[in-house]
Amino acid sequence: MKHRLTILLYALSIMVICLLLSEKSYFVPILIGVTALFVIIVSSGVLFLKLNYFLTSVNRLDSREVLLTFDDGPHPTRTPKILDILAKHNCKAIFFVVGKHAEEYPDIVLRIKQEGHLIGNHSYAHNNFMSMYSTKRLREEILHGQRALSKISGIETSLFRPPIGYTNPKYAKVLKELKLTNVGWTVRSYDSVYKDPQKLKKRILAKTKPGSILLFHDNLEVTVEALEEIIVALSTNGTKFVNGDTIKTVIHA
């Protein structure tokens, strides 16, 4: 809806500018300026999922609990360590699983399910250029991920998170067709950037508020190293994490 409105306003602006200002010396600069603004708005919509520009995403919880989410797994050694930490502290999470990795490590996917966590679709191959796919290819990629997860776990997940968080009108169309809920985040940990566990911990403690959805990656060592300290520190500050009783109700799919 936001994108359609932006296109309409841009088209109307160009029409008015051409009708009223075509003979003016500043016609071209204004035309360029309006077009540049349009490009900036659309580009921001692609890059920043939390803007809900092309489609509505779940970017925070309606409750005061905090939800942990993990992308890009399963990883053969790091995901099990993360599962151990979550079990120790009675925290439940959503694992946004890459289909081809799930096929490599089906036992870990089954463990995620058996321990009461939710499983979401993170595409089949996690191509960073998925946002450039045609609608048909995008649909096939997401469906491939759905089928891989369903075959392994028996779960028909309704949760999806796009690789690197980029969206566009094609995503909106395909996710609506497949009845998938797009799940974003409130706090991006940037664990793919931070190499020091203490710096990662400091960022999370500073950013996390009640209702936050935290984005981590379960294929990164720094996440394994920092996660338990993050959970303990937040818990000490009074943060309540989503547990086994509420994990299936926090995302209203």
PDB file of C-alpha atoms in Angstrom:
ATOM      1  CA  MET A   1       0.000   0.000   0.000  1.00  0.00           C
ATOM      2  CA  LYS A   2       2.787   2.431   0.898  1.00  0.00           C
ATOM      3  CA  HIS A   3       4.623   1.607  -2.325  1.00  0.00           C
ATOM      4  CA  ARG A   4       1.512   2.090  -4.473  1.00  0.00           C
ATOM      5  CA  LEU A   5       0.863   5.444  -2.818  1.00  0.00           C
ATOM      6  CA  THR A   6       4.476   6.483  -3.412  1.00  0.00           C
ATOM      7  CA  ILE A   7       4.227   5.574  -7.102  1.00  0.00           C
ATOM      8  CA  LEU A   8       0.965   7.490  -7.423  1.00  0.00           C
ATOM      9  CA  LEU A   9       2.384  10.588  -5.751  1.00  0.00           C
ATOM     10  CA  TYR A  10       5.524  10.400  -7.882  1.00  0.00           C
ATOM     11  CA  ALA A  11       3.510  10.101 -11.104  1.00  0.00           C
ATOM     12  CA  LEU A  12       1.258  13.003 -10.118  1.00  0.00           C
ATOM     13  CA  SER A  13       4.275  15.117  -9.161  1.00  0.00           C
ATOM     14  CA  ILE A  14       5.967  14.492 -12.511  1.00  0.00           C
ATOM     15  CA  MET A  15       2.734  15.351 -14.325  1.00  0.00           C
ATOM     16  CA  VAL A  16       2.291  18.619 -12.444  1.00  0.00           C
ATOM     17  CA  ILE A  17       5.951  19.574 -12.874  1.00  0.00           C
ATOM     18  CA  CYS A  18       5.801  18.913 -16.610  1.00  0.00           C
ATOM     19  CA  LEU A  19       2.552  20.865 -17.023  1.00  0.00           C
ATOM     20  CA  LEU A  20       3.469  23.888 -14.940  1.00  0.00           C
ATOM     21  CA  LEU A  21       7.234  24.165 -14.937  1.00  0.00           C
ATOM     22  CA  SER A  22       8.429  22.836 -18.303  1.00  0.00           C
ATOM     23  CA  GLU A  23       9.364  26.332 -19.510  1.00  0.00           C
ATOM     24  CA  LYS A  24      11.165  27.299 -16.321  1.00  0.00           C
ATOM     25  CA  SER A  25      14.938  27.289 -15.984  1.00  0.00           C
ATOM     26  CA  TYR A  26      14.723  25.138 -12.847  1.00  0.00           C
ATOM     27  CA  PHE A  27      12.511  22.491 -14.506  1.00  0.00           C
ATOM     28  CA  VAL A  28      15.265  19.887 -14.896  1.00  0.00           C
ATOM     29  CA  PRO A  29      16.738  20.292 -11.364  1.00  0.00           C
ATOM     30  CA  ILE A  30      13.268  19.907  -9.836  1.00  0.00           C
ATOM     31  CA  LEU A  31      12.547  16.876 -12.010  1.00  0.00           C
ATOM     32  CA  ILE A  32      15.841  15.306 -10.957  1.00  0.00           C
ATOM     33  CA  GLY A  33      15.202  16.148  -7.310  1.00  0.00           C
ATOM     34  CA  VAL A  34      11.737  14.565  -7.238  1.00  0.00           C
ATOM     35  CA  THR A  35      13.039  11.459  -9.024  1.00  0.00           C
ATOM     36  CA  ALA A  36      15.965  11.182  -6.608  1.00  0.00           C
ATOM     37  CA  LEU A  37      13.559  11.409  -3.662  1.00  0.00           C
ATOM     38  CA  PHE A  38      11.432   8.652  -5.187  1.00  0.00           C
ATOM     39  CA  VAL A  39      14.490   6.421  -5.627  1.00  0.00           C
ATOM     40  CA  ILE A  40      15.601   7.065  -2.044  1.00  0.00           C
ATOM     41  CA  ILE A  41      12.169   6.167  -0.652  1.00  0.00           C
ATOM     42  CA  VAL A  42      11.903   2.943  -2.660  1.00  0.00           C
ATOM     43  CA  SER A  43      15.500   1.957  -1.887  1.00  0.00           C
ATOM     44  CA  SER A  44      14.863   2.496   1.813  1.00  0.00           C
ATOM     45  CA  GLY A  45      11.819   0.250   1.519  1.00  0.00           C
ATOM     46  CA  VAL A  46      13.991  -2.503   0.025  1.00  0.00           C
ATOM     47  CA  LEU A  47      16.807  -2.163   2.546  1.00  0.00           C
ATOM     48  CA  PHE A  48      14.913  -1.529   5.783  1.00  0.00           C
ATOM     49  CA  LEU A  49      12.363  -4.234   6.477  1.00  0.00           C
ATOM     50  CA  LYS A  50      11.152  -2.495   9.646  1.00  0.00           C
ATOM     51  CA  LEU A  51       9.611   0.294   7.554  1.00  0.00           C
ATOM     52  CA  ASN A  52       6.891  -2.170   6.424  1.00  0.00           C
ATOM     53  CA  TYR A  53       7.046  -0.447   3.066  1.00  0.00           C
ATOM     54  CA  PHE A  54       6.217  -3.307   0.680  1.00  0.00           C
ATOM     55  CA  LEU A  55       4.596  -5.682   3.155  1.00  0.00           C
ATOM     56  CA  THR A  56       3.701  -5.793   6.824  1.00  0.00           C
ATOM     57  CA  SER A  57       6.178  -7.696   8.976  1.00  0.00           C
ATOM     58  CA  VAL A  58       6.095  -8.718  12.618  1.00  0.00           C
ATOM     59  CA  ASN A  59       8.912  -6.553  13.969  1.00  0.00           C
ATOM     60  CA  ARG A  60       8.168  -6.688  17.688  1.00  0.00           C
ATOM     61  CA  LEU A  61       5.968  -8.567  20.135  1.00  0.00           C
ATOM     62  CA  ASP A  62       2.655  -7.432  21.543  1.00  0.00           C
ATOM     63  CA  SER A  63       3.811  -8.694  24.949  1.00  0.00           C
ATOM     64  CA  ARG A  64       6.622  -7.475  27.214  1.00  0.00           C
ATOM     65  CA  GLU A  65       8.666 -10.633  26.706  1.00  0.00           C
ATOM     66  CA  VAL A  66      11.760 -10.803  24.518  1.00  0.00           C
ATOM     67  CA  LEU A  67      12.063 -13.287  21.669  1.00  0.00           C
ATOM     68  CA  LEU A  68      15.328 -14.764  20.430  1.00  0.00           C
ATOM     69  CA  THR A  69      15.578 -15.616  16.728  1.00  0.00           C
ATOM     70  CA  PHE A  70      18.411 -17.292  14.842  1.00  0.00           C
ATOM     71  CA  ASP A  71      19.096 -17.238  11.096  1.00  0.00           C
ATOM     72  CA  ASP A  72      21.138 -19.232   8.578  1.00  0.00           C
ATOM     73  CA  GLY A  73      21.429 -22.607  10.342  1.00  0.00           C
ATOM     74  CA  PRO A  74      21.485 -25.296  11.203  1.00  0.00           C
ATOM     75  CA  HIS A  75      25.239 -25.445  11.772  1.00  0.00           C
ATOM     76  CA  PRO A  76      26.679 -28.850  12.725  1.00  0.00           C
ATOM     77  CA  THR A  77      28.436 -27.713  15.933  1.00  0.00           C
ATOM     78  CA  ARG A  78      27.230 -24.225  16.806  1.00  0.00           C
ATOM     79  CA  THR A  79      23.481 -24.766  16.602  1.00  0.00           C
ATOM     80  CA  PRO A  80      23.615 -27.658  19.123  1.00  0.00           C
ATOM     81  CA  LYS A  81      25.614 -25.457  21.524  1.00  0.00           C
ATOM     82  CA  ILE A  82      22.990 -22.724  21.210  1.00  0.00           C
ATOM     83  CA  LEU A  83      20.242 -25.270  21.844  1.00  0.00           C
ATOM     84  CA  ASP A  84      22.079 -26.381  25.003  1.00  0.00           C
ATOM     85  CA  ILE A  85      22.196 -22.784  26.258  1.00  0.00           C
ATOM     86  CA  LEU A  86      18.516 -22.187  25.495  1.00  0.00           C
ATOM     87  CA  ALA A  87      17.529 -25.394  27.294  1.00  0.00           C
ATOM     88  CA  LYS A  88      19.603 -24.448  30.325  1.00  0.00           C
ATOM     89  CA  HIS A  89      17.782 -21.121  30.666  1.00  0.00           C
ATOM     90  CA  ASN A  90      14.305 -22.284  29.574  1.00  0.00           C
ATOM     91  CA  CYS A  91      14.263 -19.947  26.575  1.00  0.00           C
ATOM     92  CA  LYS A  92      12.468 -20.734  23.366  1.00  0.00           C
ATOM     93  CA  ALA A  93      13.370 -19.257  20.018  1.00  0.00           C
ATOM     94  CA  ILE A  94      12.520 -19.209  16.341  1.00  0.00           C
ATOM     95  CA  PHE A  95      15.146 -20.745  14.073  1.00  0.00           C
ATOM     96  CA  PHE A  96      14.884 -19.442  10.520  1.00  0.00           C
ATOM     97  CA  VAL A  97      16.389 -22.383   8.713  1.00  0.00           C
ATOM     98  CA  VAL A  98      18.030 -22.508   5.296  1.00  0.00           C
ATOM     99  CA  GLY A  99      16.585 -25.464   3.406  1.00  0.00           C
ATOM    100  CA  LYS A 100      19.809 -26.863   1.999  1.00  0.00           C
ATOM    101  CA  HIS A 101      21.433 -26.759   5.440  1.00  0.00           C
ATOM    102  CA  ALA A 102      18.413 -28.524   6.894  1.00  0.00           C
ATOM    103  CA  GLU A 103      18.913 -31.301   4.361  1.00  0.00           C
ATOM    104  CA  GLU A 104      22.555 -31.615   5.435  1.00  0.00           C
ATOM    105  CA  TYR A 105      21.743 -31.757   9.160  1.00  0.00           C
ATOM    106  CA  PRO A 106      18.199 -33.103   9.549  1.00  0.00           C
ATOM    107  CA  ASP A 107      18.870 -34.409  13.066  1.00  0.00           C
ATOM    108  CA  ILE A 108      19.497 -30.862  14.281  1.00  0.00           C
ATOM    109  CA  VAL A 109      16.256 -29.656  12.696  1.00  0.00           C
ATOM    110  CA  LEU A 110      14.415 -32.451  14.502  1.00  0.00           C
ATOM    111  CA  ARG A 111      16.096 -31.478  17.766  1.00  0.00           C
ATOM    112  CA  ILE A 112      14.961 -27.862  17.299  1.00  0.00           C
ATOM    113  CA  LYS A 113      11.410 -29.102  16.882  1.00  0.00           C
ATOM    114  CA  GLN A 114      11.556 -31.632  19.732  1.00  0.00           C
ATOM    115  CA  GLU A 115      12.837 -29.033  22.189  1.00  0.00           C
ATOM    116  CA  GLY A 116       9.850 -26.798  21.548  1.00  0.00           C
ATOM    117  CA  HIS A 117      11.326 -24.101  19.352  1.00  0.00           C
ATOM    118  CA  LEU A 118       9.613 -22.767  16.247  1.00  0.00           C
ATOM    119  CA  ILE A 119      11.039 -23.291  12.786  1.00  0.00           C
ATOM    120  CA  GLY A 120      10.774 -20.680  10.067  1.00  0.00           C
ATOM    121  CA  ASN A 121      11.648 -20.678   6.374  1.00  0.00           C
ATOM    122  CA  HIS A 122      14.766 -18.675   5.476  1.00  0.00           C
ATOM    123  CA  SER A 123      14.701 -19.750   1.792  1.00  0.00           C
ATOM    124  CA  TYR A 124      16.301 -22.845   0.336  1.00  0.00           C
ATOM    125  CA  ALA A 125      19.716 -21.577  -0.754  1.00  0.00           C
ATOM    126  CA  HIS A 126      20.035 -18.163   0.965  1.00  0.00           C
ATOM    127  CA  ASN A 127      21.127 -16.255  -2.108  1.00  0.00           C
ATOM    128  CA  ASN A 128      21.952 -12.670  -1.162  1.00  0.00           C
ATOM    129  CA  PHE A 129      20.501 -11.521  -4.489  1.00  0.00           C
ATOM    130  CA  MET A 130      17.076 -13.118  -3.984  1.00  0.00           C
ATOM    131  CA  SER A 131      15.449  -9.696  -4.060  1.00  0.00           C
ATOM    132  CA  MET A 132      16.458  -9.536  -7.741  1.00  0.00           C
ATOM    133  CA  TYR A 133      14.695 -12.797  -8.631  1.00  0.00           C
ATOM    134  CA  SER A 134      11.645 -12.854 -10.868  1.00  0.00           C
ATOM    135  CA  THR A 135       8.349 -13.517  -9.112  1.00  0.00           C
ATOM    136  CA  LYS A 136       8.308 -17.078 -10.467  1.00  0.00           C
ATOM    137  CA  ARG A 137      11.847 -17.855  -9.339  1.00  0.00           C
ATOM    138  CA  LEU A 138      11.255 -16.257  -5.932  1.00  0.00           C
ATOM    139  CA  ARG A 139       8.141 -18.388  -5.431  1.00  0.00           C
ATOM    140  CA  GLU A 140      10.054 -21.547  -6.408  1.00  0.00           C
ATOM    141  CA  GLU A 141      12.918 -20.701  -4.027  1.00  0.00           C
ATOM    142  CA  ILE A 142      10.606 -20.158  -1.055  1.00  0.00           C
ATOM    143  CA  LEU A 143       8.540 -23.249  -1.882  1.00  0.00           C
ATOM    144  CA  HIS A 144      11.726 -25.305  -2.150  1.00  0.00           C
ATOM    145  CA  GLY A 145      12.591 -24.222   1.378  1.00  0.00           C
ATOM    146  CA  GLN A 146       9.069 -25.044   2.572  1.00  0.00           C
ATOM    147  CA  ARG A 147       9.214 -28.531   1.106  1.00  0.00           C
ATOM    148  CA  ALA A 148      12.647 -29.256   2.581  1.00  0.00           C
ATOM    149  CA  LEU A 149      11.517 -28.276   6.093  1.00  0.00           C
ATOM    150  CA  SER A 150       8.233 -30.125   5.779  1.00  0.00           C
ATOM    151  CA  LYS A 151       9.904 -33.326   4.592  1.00  0.00           C
ATOM    152  CA  ILE A 152      12.359 -33.315   7.499  1.00  0.00           C
ATOM    153  CA  SER A 153      10.216 -32.049  10.359  1.00  0.00           C
ATOM    154  CA  GLY A 154       6.639 -32.671   9.280  1.00  0.00           C
ATOM    155  CA  ILE A 155       5.970 -28.997   9.977  1.00  0.00           C
ATOM    156  CA  GLU A 156       4.226 -26.688   7.510  1.00  0.00           C
ATOM    157  CA  THR A 157       5.707 -23.494   8.845  1.00  0.00           C
ATOM    158  CA  SER A 158       3.845 -20.230   8.333  1.00  0.00           C
ATOM    159  CA  LEU A 159       6.870 -18.097   9.264  1.00  0.00           C
ATOM    160  CA  PHE A 160       9.362 -16.598   6.826  1.00  0.00           C
ATOM    161  CA  ARG A 161      12.320 -14.251   6.999  1.00  0.00           C
ATOM    162  CA  PRO A 162      14.024 -13.064   3.792  1.00  0.00           C
ATOM    163  CA  PRO A 163      17.801 -13.454   3.448  1.00  0.00           C
ATOM    164  CA  ILE A 164      19.574 -10.261   4.575  1.00  0.00           C
ATOM    165  CA  GLY A 165      16.153  -8.724   5.181  1.00  0.00           C
ATOM    166  CA  TYR A 166      15.580  -7.219   1.737  1.00  0.00           C
ATOM    167  CA  THR A 167      11.995  -7.087   0.441  1.00  0.00           C
ATOM    168  CA  ASN A 168      10.160  -5.783  -2.622  1.00  0.00           C
ATOM    169  CA  PRO A 169       6.687  -6.000  -4.245  1.00  0.00           C
ATOM    170  CA  LYS A 170       7.450  -9.528  -5.492  1.00  0.00           C
ATOM    171  CA  TYR A 171       7.998 -10.699  -1.923  1.00  0.00           C
ATOM    172  CA  ALA A 172       4.679  -9.170  -0.900  1.00  0.00           C
ATOM    173  CA  LYS A 173       2.883 -11.019  -3.715  1.00  0.00           C
ATOM    174  CA  VAL A 174       4.514 -14.409  -3.115  1.00  0.00           C
ATOM    175  CA  LEU A 175       4.200 -14.390   0.683  1.00  0.00           C
ATOM    176  CA  LYS A 176       0.530 -13.474   0.394  1.00  0.00           C
ATOM    177  CA  GLU A 177      -0.045 -16.326  -2.066  1.00  0.00           C
ATOM    178  CA  LEU A 178       1.749 -18.820   0.189  1.00  0.00           C
ATOM    179  CA  LYS A 179       0.085 -17.476   3.357  1.00  0.00           C
ATOM    180  CA  LEU A 180       3.412 -16.852   5.055  1.00  0.00           C
ATOM    181  CA  THR A 181       3.968 -14.299   7.800  1.00  0.00           C
ATOM    182  CA  ASN A 182       7.093 -12.210   7.336  1.00  0.00           C
ATOM    183  CA  VAL A 183       8.996 -11.922  10.612  1.00  0.00           C
ATOM    184  CA  GLY A 184      11.430  -9.074  11.060  1.00  0.00           C
ATOM    185  CA  TRP A 185      13.220  -7.917  14.175  1.00  0.00           C
ATOM    186  CA  THR A 186      13.453  -5.084  16.650  1.00  0.00           C
ATOM    187  CA  VAL A 187      17.158  -5.414  17.380  1.00  0.00           C
ATOM    188  CA  ARG A 188      19.705  -6.626  14.856  1.00  0.00           C
ATOM    189  CA  SER A 189      22.656  -7.975  16.817  1.00  0.00           C
ATOM    190  CA  TYR A 190      25.184  -7.505  14.010  1.00  0.00           C
ATOM    191  CA  ASP A 191      26.876 -10.674  15.222  1.00  0.00           C
ATOM    192  CA  SER A 192      28.140 -11.023  11.654  1.00  0.00           C
ATOM    193  CA  VAL A 193      30.092  -7.784  12.220  1.00  0.00           C
ATOM    194  CA  TYR A 194      31.155  -7.933  15.868  1.00  0.00           C
ATOM    195  CA  LYS A 195      33.980 -10.368  16.552  1.00  0.00           C
ATOM    196  CA  ASP A 196      34.290  -9.589  20.270  1.00  0.00           C
ATOM    197  CA  PRO A 197      31.593 -11.303  22.405  1.00  0.00           C
ATOM    198  CA  GLN A 198      31.701  -8.494  24.959  1.00  0.00           C
ATOM    199  CA  LYS A 199      31.024  -5.835  22.342  1.00  0.00           C
ATOM    200  CA  LEU A 200      28.135  -7.928  21.033  1.00  0.00           C
ATOM    201  CA  LYS A 201      26.770  -8.291  24.559  1.00  0.00           C
ATOM    202  CA  LYS A 202      27.081  -4.535  25.165  1.00  0.00           C
ATOM    203  CA  ARG A 203      25.116  -3.741  22.019  1.00  0.00           C
ATOM    204  CA  ILE A 204      22.292  -6.133  22.891  1.00  0.00           C
ATOM    205  CA  LEU A 205      22.003  -4.897  26.464  1.00  0.00           C
ATOM    206  CA  ALA A 206      21.809  -1.282  25.256  1.00  0.00           C
ATOM    207  CA  LYS A 207      19.198  -1.945  22.569  1.00  0.00           C
ATOM    208  CA  THR A 208      16.835  -4.533  24.063  1.00  0.00           C
ATOM    209  CA  LYS A 209      13.466  -3.356  25.376  1.00  0.00           C
ATOM    210  CA  PRO A 210      10.318  -5.234  26.421  1.00  0.00           C
ATOM    211  CA  GLY A 211       8.728  -6.766  23.335  1.00  0.00           C
ATOM    212  CA  SER A 212      11.959  -6.874  21.352  1.00  0.00           C
ATOM    213  CA  ILE A 213      12.633  -9.520  18.738  1.00  0.00           C
ATOM    214  CA  LEU A 214      16.391 -10.129  18.677  1.00  0.00           C
ATOM    215  CA  LEU A 215      18.134 -11.287  15.503  1.00  0.00           C
ATOM    216  CA  PHE A 216      21.180 -13.563  15.815  1.00  0.00           C
ATOM    217  CA  HIS A 217      22.857 -16.154  13.586  1.00  0.00           C
ATOM    218  CA  ASP A 218      23.334 -19.689  14.867  1.00  0.00           C
ATOM    219  CA  ASN A 219      26.221 -20.380  12.487  1.00  0.00           C
ATOM    220  CA  LEU A 220      28.574 -17.850  14.107  1.00  0.00           C
ATOM    221  CA  GLU A 221      31.020 -18.597  16.923  1.00  0.00           C
ATOM    222  CA  VAL A 222      30.736 -15.133  18.469  1.00  0.00           C
ATOM    223  CA  THR A 223      27.007 -15.770  19.010  1.00  0.00           C
ATOM    224  CA  VAL A 224      27.753 -19.026  20.814  1.00  0.00           C
ATOM    225  CA  GLU A 225      30.336 -17.280  22.973  1.00  0.00           C
ATOM    226  CA  ALA A 226      28.126 -14.332  23.906  1.00  0.00           C
ATOM    227  CA  LEU A 227      24.634 -15.840  24.131  1.00  0.00           C
ATOM    228  CA  GLU A 228      24.637 -17.191  27.672  1.00  0.00           C
ATOM    229  CA  GLU A 229      26.080 -13.985  29.129  1.00  0.00           C
ATOM    230  CA  ILE A 230      23.472 -11.984  27.205  1.00  0.00           C
ATOM    231  CA  ILE A 231      20.620 -14.109  28.548  1.00  0.00           C
ATOM    232  CA  VAL A 232      21.927 -13.940  32.124  1.00  0.00           C
ATOM    233  CA  ALA A 233      22.565 -10.185  31.994  1.00  0.00           C
ATOM    234  CA  LEU A 234      19.140  -9.400  30.540  1.00  0.00           C
ATOM    235  CA  SER A 235      17.434 -11.720  33.011  1.00  0.00           C
ATOM    236  CA  THR A 236      19.228  -9.976  35.873  1.00  0.00           C
ATOM    237  CA  ASN A 237      17.827  -6.691  34.568  1.00  0.00           C
ATOM    238  CA  GLY A 238      14.303  -8.112  34.750  1.00  0.00           C
ATOM    239  CA  THR A 239      13.878  -9.192  31.116  1.00  0.00           C
ATOM    240  CA  LYS A 240      11.499 -12.093  30.594  1.00  0.00           C
ATOM    241  CA  PHE A 241      12.212 -14.363  27.654  1.00  0.00           C
ATOM    242  CA  VAL A 242       9.636 -16.278  25.686  1.00  0.00           C
ATOM    243  CA  ASN A 243       9.390 -19.764  27.186  1.00  0.00           C
ATOM    244  CA  GLY A 244       7.760 -23.051  26.314  1.00  0.00           C
ATOM    245  CA  ASP A 245       4.280 -21.927  27.310  1.00  0.00           C
ATOM    246  CA  THR A 246       4.187 -18.863  25.091  1.00  0.00           C
ATOM    247  CA  ILE A 247       6.392 -19.535  22.069  1.00  0.00           C
ATOM    248  CA  LYS A 248       3.473 -20.596  19.882  1.00  0.00           C
ATOM    249  CA  THR A 249       1.435 -17.491  20.642  1.00  0.00           C
ATOM    250  CA  VAL A 250       4.003 -14.681  20.345  1.00  0.00           C
ATOM    251  CA  ILE A 251       3.774 -14.485  16.555  1.00  0.00           C
ATOM    252  CA  HIS A 252       0.210 -14.079  15.371  1.00  0.00           C
ATOM    253  CA  ALA A 253       0.489 -15.851  12.045  1.00  0.00           C
TER     254      ALA A 253
END
